[in-house]
mmCIF file of C-alpha atoms in Angstrom:
data_model
loop_
_atom_site.group_PDB
_atom_site.id
_atom_site.type_symbol
_atom_site.label_atom_id
_atom_site.label_comp_id
_atom_site.label_asym_id
_atom_site.label_seq_id
_atom_site.Cartn_x
_atom_site.Cartn_y
_atom_site.Cartn_z
ATOM 1 C CA MET A 1 23.755 2.137 25.491
ATOM 2 C CA LYS A 2 22.764 3.663 22.065
ATOM 3 C CA PRO A 3 20.067 6.260 22.062
ATOM 4 C CA SER A 4 17.825 4.134 19.834
ATOM 5 C CA LEU A 5 18.119 1.117 22.237
ATOM 6 C CA VAL A 6 17.273 3.342 25.223
ATOM 7 C CA LEU A 7 14.233 4.636 23.254
ATOM 8 C CA PHE A 8 13.128 1.076 22.341
ATOM 9 C CA ALA A 9 13.257 0.014 26.062
ATOM 10 C CA LEU A 10 11.223 2.955 27.066
ATOM 11 C CA ILE A 11 8.496 2.685 24.431
ATOM 12 C CA ALA A 12 8.373 -1.059 24.569
ATOM 13 C CA SER A 13 7.184 -0.712 28.171
ATOM 14 C CA LEU A 14 4.233 1.422 27.107
ATOM 15 C CA PRO A 15 0.779 -0.287 26.708
ATOM 16 C CA SER A 16 -0.193 -1.141 23.145
ATOM 17 C CA PHE A 17 -3.173 0.611 21.647
ATOM 18 C CA ALA A 18 -6.237 -1.317 20.427
ATOM 19 C CA ALA A 19 -8.140 -0.210 17.337
ATOM 20 C CA MET A 20 -10.588 2.507 18.093
ATOM 21 C CA ASP A 21 -14.134 1.700 19.180
ATOM 22 C CA GLU A 22 -16.753 1.651 16.457
ATOM 23 C CA ALA A 23 -18.505 4.911 17.530
ATOM 24 C CA ALA A 24 -15.247 6.755 17.434
ATOM 25 C CA ILE A 25 -14.409 5.451 14.049
ATOM 26 C CA ALA A 26 -17.881 6.282 12.723
ATOM 27 C CA LYS A 27 -17.610 9.846 14.022
ATOM 28 C CA GLY A 28 -14.165 10.330 12.589
ATOM 29 C CA VAL A 29 -15.237 8.951 9.124
ATOM 30 C CA LYS A 30 -17.991 11.699 9.117
ATOM 31 C CA THR A 31 -15.803 14.549 10.395
ATOM 32 C CA HIS A 32 -12.765 13.579 8.176
ATOM 33 C CA ASP A 33 -10.349 15.566 10.363
ATOM 34 C CA ARG A 34 -8.090 12.996 12.044
ATOM 35 C CA ALA A 35 -6.300 9.636 11.590
ATOM 36 C CA LEU A 36 -8.434 6.637 12.576
ATOM 37 C CA HIS A 37 -7.032 3.302 13.675
ATOM 38 C CA ILE A 38 -9.734 1.046 12.088
ATOM 39 C CA THR A 39 -8.344 -2.474 12.464
ATOM 40 C CA ASP A 40 -5.866 -4.441 14.608
ATOM 41 C CA GLY A 41 -3.783 -7.298 13.305
ATOM 42 C CA TRP A 42 -0.332 -7.605 11.683
ATOM 43 C CA ILE A 43 -0.417 -6.084 8.232
ATOM 44 C CA ARG A 44 1.859 -4.097 5.943
ATOM 45 C CA ASP A 45 0.945 -2.263 2.587
ATOM 46 C CA PRO A 46 -2.769 -2.139 3.378
ATOM 47 C CA TYR A 47 -4.830 -1.509 0.284
ATOM 48 C CA ILE A 48 -8.453 -0.395 0.231
ATOM 49 C CA CYS A 49 -10.664 -0.114 -2.770
ATOM 50 C CA ARG A 50 -14.364 0.648 -3.112
ATOM 51 C CA ALA A 51 -16.370 -1.730 -5.480
ATOM 52 C CA PRO A 52 -19.526 -1.226 -7.363
ATOM 53 C CA ASP A 53 -21.415 -3.435 -4.873
ATOM 54 C CA GLY A 54 -21.036 -0.785 -2.273
ATOM 55 C CA TYR A 55 -18.384 -2.455 -0.170
ATOM 56 C CA TYR A 56 -14.869 -1.356 0.745
ATOM 57 C CA TYR A 57 -12.360 -4.180 0.236
ATOM 58 C CA LEU A 58 -9.196 -4.452 2.252
ATOM 59 C CA THR A 59 -6.123 -6.496 1.720
ATOM 60 C CA GLY A 60 -2.356 -6.277 2.427
ATOM 61 C CA THR A 61 0.832 -8.008 3.235
ATOM 62 C CA THR A 62 -0.166 -10.399 6.095
ATOM 63 C CA PRO A 63 0.997 -13.509 8.073
ATOM 64 C CA LEU A 64 -0.861 -16.704 7.578
ATOM 65 C CA PRO A 65 -4.173 -16.385 9.654
ATOM 66 C CA ASP A 66 -3.103 -19.091 12.148
ATOM 67 C CA ASP A 67 0.368 -17.730 12.715
ATOM 68 C CA LYS A 68 0.563 -17.034 16.379
ATOM 69 C CA ARG A 69 3.717 -14.816 15.954
ATOM 70 C CA GLN A 70 1.407 -11.910 14.781
ATOM 71 C CA VAL A 71 0.473 -11.690 18.434
ATOM 72 C CA ALA A 72 3.722 -12.799 20.086
ATOM 73 C CA ASP A 73 5.814 -10.728 17.786
ATOM 74 C CA LYS A 74 3.496 -7.810 17.166
ATOM 75 C CA TYR A 75 6.097 -5.337 15.889
ATOM 76 C CA ASN A 76 7.955 -7.812 13.635
ATOM 77 C CA PRO A 77 9.055 -5.516 10.781
ATOM 78 C CA GLY A 78 8.315 -8.111 8.157
ATOM 79 C CA ILE A 79 11.726 -8.254 6.573
ATOM 80 C CA GLY A 80 14.721 -10.493 6.984
ATOM 81 C CA LYS A 81 14.973 -14.216 7.966
ATOM 82 C CA ASN A 82 12.550 -13.732 10.881
ATOM 83 C CA SER A 83 9.754 -12.180 8.812
ATOM 84 C CA ILE A 84 6.226 -13.417 9.577
ATOM 85 C CA VAL A 85 4.964 -12.536 6.100
ATOM 86 C CA GLY A 86 2.884 -15.398 4.746
ATOM 87 C CA TYR A 87 1.754 -16.480 1.248
ATOM 88 C CA LYS A 88 -1.958 -16.004 1.062
ATOM 89 C CA VAL A 89 -4.054 -12.931 0.100
ATOM 90 C CA CYS A 90 -6.327 -12.230 3.124
ATOM 91 C CA VAL A 91 -9.387 -10.162 2.300
ATOM 92 C CA TRP A 92 -11.963 -8.185 4.426
ATOM 93 C CA ARG A 93 -14.836 -6.091 3.451
ATOM 94 C CA SER A 94 -16.965 -3.290 5.097
ATOM 95 C CA GLU A 95 -19.870 -1.101 4.157
ATOM 96 C CA ASP A 96 -18.810 1.818 6.301
ATOM 97 C CA LEU A 97 -15.077 1.560 7.088
ATOM 98 C CA VAL A 98 -16.075 0.774 10.644
ATOM 99 C CA ARG A 99 -17.166 -2.920 10.801
ATOM 100 C CA TRP A 100 -15.121 -5.372 8.793
ATOM 101 C CA GLU A 101 -15.873 -9.025 7.955
ATOM 102 C CA SER A 102 -13.257 -11.507 6.769
ATOM 103 C CA LEU A 103 -13.707 -13.107 3.357
ATOM 104 C CA GLY A 104 -10.974 -15.603 4.027
ATOM 105 C CA GLU A 105 -7.939 -16.104 1.849
ATOM 106 C CA PRO A 106 -9.280 -16.380 -1.828
ATOM 107 C CA PHE A 107 -5.835 -16.378 -3.448
ATOM 108 C CA SER A 108 -2.321 -17.939 -2.955
ATOM 109 C CA PRO A 109 0.685 -18.519 -5.339
ATOM 110 C CA GLU A 110 -0.902 -21.824 -6.286
ATOM 111 C CA ASP A 111 -3.589 -19.815 -8.194
ATOM 112 C CA GLY A 112 -0.926 -17.799 -10.135
ATOM 113 C CA ILE A 113 1.190 -18.479 -13.291
ATOM 114 C CA TRP A 114 4.396 -19.420 -11.647
ATOM 115 C CA TYR A 115 3.009 -22.451 -9.701
ATOM 116 C CA SER A 116 1.512 -23.831 -12.925
ATOM 117 C CA GLN A 117 4.875 -23.357 -14.724
ATOM 118 C CA ASN A 118 6.947 -25.140 -12.145
ATOM 119 C CA PRO A 119 4.921 -27.078 -9.635
ATOM 120 C CA VAL A 120 7.856 -29.364 -8.807
ATOM 121 C CA HIS A 121 9.906 -26.383 -7.649
ATOM 122 C CA PHE A 122 7.060 -25.268 -5.390
ATOM 123 C CA SER A 123 6.645 -28.796 -4.035
ATOM 124 C CA LYS A 124 10.249 -29.023 -3.093
ATOM 125 C CA SER A 125 10.114 -25.617 -1.264
ATOM 126 C CA ASP A 126 9.156 -25.463 2.411
ATOM 127 C CA ARG A 127 5.910 -23.454 2.586
ATOM 128 C CA THR A 128 7.302 -21.535 5.508
ATOM 129 C CA THR A 129 9.676 -19.859 2.981
ATOM 130 C CA TRP A 130 6.787 -18.803 0.638
ATOM 131 C CA LYS A 131 6.144 -15.126 0.681
ATOM 132 C CA LEU A 132 3.483 -12.934 -1.113
ATOM 133 C CA TRP A 133 3.880 -9.108 -0.762
ATOM 134 C CA ALA A 134 1.736 -6.093 -1.475
ATOM 135 C CA PRO A 135 -1.442 -7.535 -3.057
ATOM 136 C CA GLU A 136 -3.986 -5.199 -4.610
ATOM 137 C CA LEU A 137 -7.594 -5.763 -5.620
ATOM 138 C CA HIS A 138 -9.188 -4.077 -8.481
ATOM 139 C CA PHE A 139 -12.645 -4.553 -9.905
ATOM 140 C CA PHE A 140 -13.163 -3.880 -13.730
ATOM 141 C CA ASP A 141 -15.923 -4.902 -15.982
ATOM 142 C CA GLY A 142 -17.397 -7.475 -13.752
ATOM 143 C CA ARG A 143 -14.223 -9.179 -12.757
ATOM 144 C CA TRP A 144 -11.741 -9.010 -9.871
ATOM 145 C CA PHE A 145 -7.981 -8.452 -10.657
ATOM 146 C CA ILE A 146 -5.303 -9.404 -8.273
ATOM 147 C CA VAL A 147 -1.726 -8.106 -8.602
ATOM 148 C CA HIS A 148 1.067 -8.849 -6.120
ATOM 149 C CA THR A 149 4.753 -9.442 -6.020
ATOM 150 C CA SER A 150 6.549 -12.426 -4.520
ATOM 151 C CA PRO A 151 10.193 -13.166 -3.627
ATOM 152 C CA SER A 152 9.767 -16.830 -2.892
ATOM 153 C CA PRO A 153 9.620 -19.663 -3.910
ATOM 154 C CA ALA A 154 9.512 -18.027 -7.363
ATOM 155 C CA VAL A 155 10.573 -14.435 -7.926
ATOM 156 C CA GLY A 156 7.675 -13.148 -9.903
ATOM 157 C CA THR A 157 4.535 -11.109 -10.180
ATOM 158 C CA ASN A 158 1.012 -12.351 -10.735
ATOM 159 C CA LEU A 159 -1.728 -10.691 -12.667
ATOM 160 C CA SER A 160 -4.717 -12.968 -11.915
ATOM 161 C CA LEU A 161 -8.376 -12.449 -12.896
ATOM 162 C CA THR A 162 -11.556 -14.111 -11.616
ATOM 163 C CA LYS A 163 -13.932 -15.457 -14.149
ATOM 164 C CA GLY A 164 -16.892 -13.494 -12.713
ATOM 165 C CA LYS A 165 -18.050 -11.142 -9.967
ATOM 166 C CA LYS A 166 -17.198 -13.505 -7.092
ATOM 167 C CA LEU A 167 -13.767 -13.151 -5.560
ATOM 168 C CA GLU A 168 -12.867 -16.795 -5.756
ATOM 169 C CA ALA A 169 -10.973 -19.455 -7.710
ATOM 170 C CA PRO A 170 -10.365 -20.527 -10.341
ATOM 171 C CA PHE A 171 -8.249 -17.639 -11.516
ATOM 172 C CA GLU A 172 -7.045 -16.906 -15.034
ATOM 173 C CA ASN A 173 -3.480 -15.676 -15.800
ATOM 174 C CA PRO A 174 -3.834 -14.259 -19.310
ATOM 175 C CA MET A 175 -0.415 -12.736 -19.446
ATOM 176 C CA GLY A 176 1.355 -15.914 -18.463
ATOM 177 C CA VAL A 177 5.064 -15.582 -17.732
ATOM 178 C CA LYS A 178 5.337 -12.299 -19.633
ATOM 179 C CA ILE A 179 4.272 -10.566 -16.457
ATOM 180 C CA LYS A 180 7.829 -11.488 -15.197
ATOM 181 C CA ALA A 181 9.009 -10.077 -11.872
ATOM 182 C CA ARG A 182 7.773 -6.389 -11.380
ATOM 183 C CA HIS A 183 8.126 -5.015 -7.869
ATOM 184 C CA ASP A 184 4.958 -3.578 -6.278
ATOM 185 C CA PRO A 185 2.626 -3.802 -9.261
ATOM 186 C CA SER A 186 -0.436 -1.617 -9.359
ATOM 187 C CA LEU A 187 -3.168 -0.972 -11.819
ATOM 188 C CA PHE A 188 -4.803 2.216 -13.107
ATOM 189 C CA ARG A 189 -7.820 2.513 -15.407
ATOM 190 C CA ASP A 190 -7.847 5.697 -17.512
ATOM 191 C CA ILE A 191 -10.975 7.494 -18.662
ATOM 192 C CA ASP A 192 -10.547 5.920 -22.188
ATOM 193 C CA GLY A 193 -10.877 2.476 -20.526
ATOM 194 C CA ARG A 194 -7.279 1.480 -20.953
ATOM 195 C CA ILE A 195 -5.772 -0.373 -17.967
ATOM 196 C CA TRP A 196 -2.144 0.439 -17.214
ATOM 197 C CA LEU A 197 0.339 -1.495 -15.086
ATOM 198 C CA ILE A 198 2.564 0.490 -12.760
ATOM 199 C CA TRP A 199 5.573 -1.047 -11.056
ATOM 200 C CA ASN A 200 8.920 -0.261 -9.457
ATOM 201 C CA ALA A 201 9.595 3.426 -8.852
ATOM 202 C CA ALA A 202 8.299 3.833 -11.459
ATOM 203 C CA ASN A 203 7.427 2.228 -14.904
ATOM 204 C CA VAL A 204 4.093 2.125 -16.723
ATOM 205 C CA ALA A 205 2.724 0.352 -19.731
ATOM 206 C CA PRO A 206 -0.793 -0.219 -21.032
ATOM 207 C CA LEU A 207 -2.276 -3.735 -21.255
ATOM 208 C CA LYS A 208 -3.918 -5.211 -24.204
ATOM 209 C CA ALA A 209 -7.698 -5.425 -24.086
ATOM 210 C CA ASP A 210 -7.520 -9.205 -23.454
ATOM 211 C CA PHE A 211 -4.643 -8.787 -20.892
ATOM 212 C CA SER A 212 -2.437 -11.208 -22.775
ATOM 213 C CA ASP A 213 0.541 -8.756 -23.061
ATOM 214 C CA PHE A 214 1.593 -5.111 -22.869
ATOM 215 C CA ALA A 215 0.037 -2.984 -25.658
ATOM 216 C CA GLU A 216 3.046 -0.729 -25.722
ATOM 217 C CA THR A 217 6.581 -0.566 -24.613
ATOM 218 C CA GLU A 218 7.018 0.383 -21.008
ATOM 219 C CA VAL A 219 7.966 3.925 -20.208
ATOM 220 C CA ALA A 220 10.059 5.115 -17.150
ATOM 221 C CA ILE A 221 8.230 7.944 -15.269
ATOM 222 C CA GLY A 222 8.963 10.036 -12.251
ATOM 223 C CA PRO A 223 9.509 13.544 -10.898
ATOM 224 C CA SER A 224 11.604 15.953 -12.870
ATOM 225 C CA ASP A 225 14.073 16.478 -10.095
ATOM 226 C CA ARG A 226 14.614 13.158 -8.528
ATOM 227 C CA LYS A 227 13.235 9.604 -8.061
ATOM 228 C CA ILE A 228 9.722 9.359 -6.547
ATOM 229 C CA GLY A 229 11.053 6.898 -3.922
ATOM 230 C CA HIS A 230 11.809 3.284 -4.071
ATOM 231 C CA GLU A 231 8.508 1.367 -3.843
ATOM 232 C CA GLY A 232 4.768 1.540 -3.322
ATOM 233 C CA CYS A 233 3.871 3.564 -6.435
ATOM 234 C CA SER A 234 0.390 4.063 -7.947
ATOM 235 C CA ILE A 235 -1.501 6.501 -10.061
ATOM 236 C CA VAL A 236 -4.706 8.390 -9.521
ATOM 237 C CA LYS A 237 -6.329 11.092 -11.750
ATOM 238 C CA VAL A 238 -7.512 14.330 -10.168
ATOM 239 C CA GLY A 239 -9.144 16.823 -12.514
ATOM 240 C CA ALA A 240 -6.966 16.756 -15.762
ATOM 241 C CA LYS A 241 -3.787 15.720 -13.894
ATOM 242 C CA TYR A 242 -2.243 12.298 -13.462
ATOM 243 C CA VAL A 243 -0.803 11.943 -9.954
ATOM 244 C CA LEU A 244 2.031 9.517 -9.472
ATOM 245 C CA TYR A 245 2.509 8.796 -5.785
ATOM 246 C CA GLY A 246 5.124 6.644 -4.149
ATOM 247 C CA THR A 247 7.209 5.893 -1.084
ATOM 248 C CA GLY A 248 10.618 6.783 0.238
ATOM 249 C CA TRP A 249 12.439 7.227 3.689
ATOM 250 C CA SER A 250 12.781 10.755 4.799
ATOM 251 C CA THR A 251 16.630 10.581 4.922
ATOM 252 C CA ASP A 252 16.936 8.727 1.517
ATOM 253 C CA LYS A 253 18.577 5.923 3.525
ATOM 254 C CA LEU A 254 16.698 2.605 3.888
ATOM 255 C CA ARG A 255 15.103 2.242 7.248
ATOM 256 C CA LYS A 256 16.333 5.587 8.548
ATOM 257 C CA GLY A 257 13.832 8.297 9.432
ATOM 258 C CA THR A 258 10.213 8.091 8.517
ATOM 259 C CA TYR A 259 8.379 6.154 5.838
ATOM 260 C CA ASN A 260 6.693 8.901 3.741
ATOM 261 C CA LEU A 261 4.413 9.427 0.824
ATOM 262 C CA TYR A 262 5.518 11.721 -2.018
ATOM 263 C CA TYR A 263 3.853 12.616 -5.365
ATOM 264 C CA CYS A 264 4.267 14.483 -8.695
ATOM 265 C CA THR A 265 1.778 15.384 -11.423
ATOM 266 C CA ALA A 266 1.628 15.385 -15.321
ATOM 267 C CA ASP A 267 -0.719 16.002 -18.157
ATOM 268 C CA LYS A 268 -0.205 12.629 -19.632
ATOM 269 C CA ILE A 269 0.289 9.328 -17.847
ATOM 270 C CA THR A 270 3.575 8.923 -19.464
ATOM 271 C CA GLY A 271 4.779 12.372 -18.457
ATOM 272 C CA PRO A 272 6.772 14.493 -18.278
ATOM 273 C CA TYR A 273 6.091 14.878 -14.525
ATOM 274 C CA GLY A 274 6.836 17.950 -12.374
ATOM 275 C CA LEU A 275 8.840 18.257 -9.102
ATOM 276 C CA ARG A 276 8.508 15.721 -6.266
ATOM 277 C CA LYS A 277 6.215 16.992 -3.511
ATOM 278 C CA PHE A 278 5.371 15.945 -0.029
ATOM 279 C CA ALA A 279 2.058 14.189 0.563
ATOM 280 C CA GLY A 280 2.317 12.964 4.202
ATOM 281 C CA ARG A 281 4.601 11.707 6.911
ATOM 282 C CA PHE A 282 4.286 8.053 8.059
ATOM 283 C CA LEU A 283 2.170 7.255 4.995
ATOM 284 C CA GLY A 284 4.606 5.258 3.002
ATOM 285 C CA HIS A 285 3.070 2.569 0.807
ATOM 286 C CA GLY A 286 -0.401 3.892 1.511
ATOM 287 C CA THR A 287 -3.466 3.733 -0.656
ATOM 288 C CA LEU A 288 -5.261 6.912 -1.838
ATOM 289 C CA PHE A 289 -8.915 6.138 -2.008
ATOM 290 C CA GLN A 290 -12.296 7.988 -1.944
ATOM 291 C CA ASP A 291 -15.164 7.015 0.240
ATOM 292 C CA LYS A 292 -18.754 7.064 -0.599
ATOM 293 C CA HIS A 293 -19.058 10.765 -0.027
ATOM 294 C CA GLY A 294 -16.093 11.646 -2.181
ATOM 295 C CA LYS A 295 -13.773 12.310 0.669
ATOM 296 C CA TRP A 296 -10.104 11.185 0.195
ATOM 297 C CA TRP A 297 -8.143 8.986 2.590
ATOM 298 C CA CYS A 298 -4.814 7.344 2.715
ATOM 299 C CA THR A 299 -4.075 3.980 4.399
ATOM 300 C CA ALA A 300 -1.127 3.832 6.885
ATOM 301 C CA PHE A 301 0.417 1.037 8.770
ATOM 302 C CA PHE A 302 3.264 0.277 11.229
ATOM 303 C CA ASN A 303 6.758 0.187 9.563
ATOM 304 C CA ALA A 304 9.614 0.788 11.959
ATOM 305 C CA ASN A 305 12.369 -0.945 13.924
ATOM 306 C CA VAL A 306 10.948 0.113 17.317
ATOM 307 C CA PRO A 307 7.401 0.286 18.675
ATOM 308 C CA PRO A 308 5.361 3.367 17.821
ATOM 309 C CA LEU A 309 6.213 6.768 19.162
ATOM 310 C CA THR A 310 3.605 8.965 20.515
ATOM 311 C CA ARG A 311 2.771 12.160 18.497
ATOM 312 C CA GLU A 312 4.569 14.252 21.013
ATOM 313 C CA GLN A 313 7.725 12.157 20.793
ATOM 314 C CA ALA A 314 7.678 12.295 17.029
ATOM 315 C CA ARG A 315 7.582 16.106 17.156
ATOM 316 C CA ALA A 316 10.367 16.511 19.753
ATOM 317 C CA MET A 317 12.851 13.880 18.877
ATOM 318 C CA PRO A 318 15.450 13.632 16.087
ATOM 319 C CA LEU A 319 14.351 10.715 13.938
ATOM 320 C CA GLY A 320 17.247 10.193 11.535
ATOM 321 C CA ASP A 321 19.052 7.321 13.241
ATOM 322 C CA ASN A 322 16.498 4.594 12.902
ATOM 323 C CA ALA A 323 13.138 3.628 11.485
ATOM 324 C CA TYR A 324 10.240 5.317 13.310
ATOM 325 C CA THR A 325 6.510 5.625 13.048
ATOM 326 C CA ILE A 326 3.410 6.770 15.014
ATOM 327 C CA ASN A 327 1.196 4.121 13.453
ATOM 328 C CA GLU A 328 -0.012 1.353 15.571
ATOM 329 C CA GLN A 329 -0.031 -2.202 14.209
ATOM 330 C CA GLY A 330 -3.129 -2.694 12.056
ATOM 331 C CA VAL A 331 -4.610 -0.412 9.553
ATOM 332 C CA THR A 332 -4.922 3.373 10.033
ATOM 333 C CA ILE A 333 -6.741 5.659 7.543
ATOM 334 C CA VAL A 334 -5.650 9.258 7.382
ATOM 335 C CA PRO A 335 -7.936 12.057 5.949
ATOM 336 C CA MET A 336 -6.376 13.761 2.918
ATOM 337 C CA GLU A 337 -6.997 17.060 1.129
ATOM 338 C CA LEU A 338 -6.649 16.888 -2.627
ATOM 339 C CA ARG A 339 -7.144 20.360 -4.177
ATOM 340 C CA ILE A 340 -7.043 21.450 -7.827
ATOM 341 C CA LEU A 341 -5.102 24.687 -7.870
ATOM 342 C CA ASP A 342 -5.421 27.630 -10.135
ATOM 343 C CA GLY A 343 -3.917 26.647 -13.432
ATOM 344 C CA GLY A 344 -5.082 22.971 -12.956
ATOM 345 C CA ASP A 345 -2.186 21.533 -10.867
ATOM 346 C CA VAL A 346 -3.033 19.297 -7.909
ATOM 347 C CA SER A 347 -2.115 19.744 -4.225
ATOM 348 C CA ILE A 348 -2.135 16.767 -1.866
ATOM 349 C CA ARG A 349 -1.696 16.965 1.886
ATOM 350 C CA ALA A 350 -2.685 15.007 4.931
ATOM 351 C CA LYS A 351 -5.198 16.835 7.144
ATOM 352 C CA ASP A 352 -4.173 15.316 10.520
ATOM 353 C CA PRO A 353 -1.368 17.548 11.834
ATOM 354 C CA ALA A 354 0.791 14.651 12.872
ATOM 355 C CA TYR A 355 1.112 13.504 9.188
ATOM 356 C CA THR A 356 1.018 16.977 7.516
ATOM 357 C CA ALA A 357 4.610 18.264 7.665
ATOM 358 C CA PRO A 358 7.968 16.634 7.019
ATOM 359 C CA GLY A 359 10.254 16.004 10.036
ATOM 360 C CA ASN A 360 13.475 17.786 10.767
ATOM 361 C CA GLU A 361 15.404 14.851 9.356
ATOM 362 C CA GLU A 362 13.765 15.149 6.014
ATOM 363 C CA ILE A 363 16.579 15.415 3.406
ATOM 364 C CA GLU A 364 14.559 17.177 0.814
ATOM 365 C CA LYS A 365 13.543 20.768 1.297
ATOM 366 C CA PHE A 366 10.118 21.481 -0.120
ATOM 367 C CA MET A 367 8.703 24.665 -1.499
ATOM 368 C CA SER A 368 5.356 25.718 -0.159
ATOM 369 C CA GLN A 369 2.476 23.851 -1.931
#
């Protein structure tokens, strides 16, 4: 039997881990020194933002709420013909990152531009084949913005806006079909008020004030030495630096090794950017966000071909032959240290030791940061 199959049989027999109890999460949020498994439930690409109303909002790639496979097939990887990914944007909110309430499913492809352009095509497609990936929520100037990508039934992206402060339909789609298909779209608002769209790995372009189109031609950005990765890119600003972060597998081969977060920095959003650096292991397609006390966190989730390893297994085993993680199914948040260095550059690193350093299978050799 192949080593990976032996490993799967071993760890599949281990008991699954529930989300931490509320007291432990609350303590961990305060101490900011270890990863916290804050919610159960099948999810990929978890995205957390903090809105002006004082709540944290959570969304991500999810099954339909009534899909029983999310329990029966807990470690479904979410890819291929047996994927359990659904087509609705599920949203939760919390005042403290501890207790979460569901806000239902305020958005589906029927609220986007592609359904309105070709409802017949949608009506002829079996809803079980509809997929909605990597949604993000942003709140700008009293309105919610939703971006996501979709492979089916229309290959396209949506940039959809609410008409007011409530996260509910009807949604406006001011860019129309000009949004096209842009993988893993994200939004960034600069200090001058301009809102930029980031997609692929990576392209950026500013949006017009009425969001009807791009204000300028797109620019390809990325590290000076190599690609940032292949997906899950976004931008934050730390001090005077623009930080582009994105996702790649540690071996540079899809679904081989660990799903990691990398970053690079620049003085302008369009670059040039510096070398690719390592931000954290098992943090691929994570969200960097600040809590109410200014502390930085990164979301993390299960993305592997086998059930989660223990921390000890991940340290001791070679992990280059398959896709591995230590993250349980659900949402984990990992404390991050973002420092402004002498000279103004930025250093980013996970604080929990299990996420801090690259594994032995890491293809890139990093200089000290």
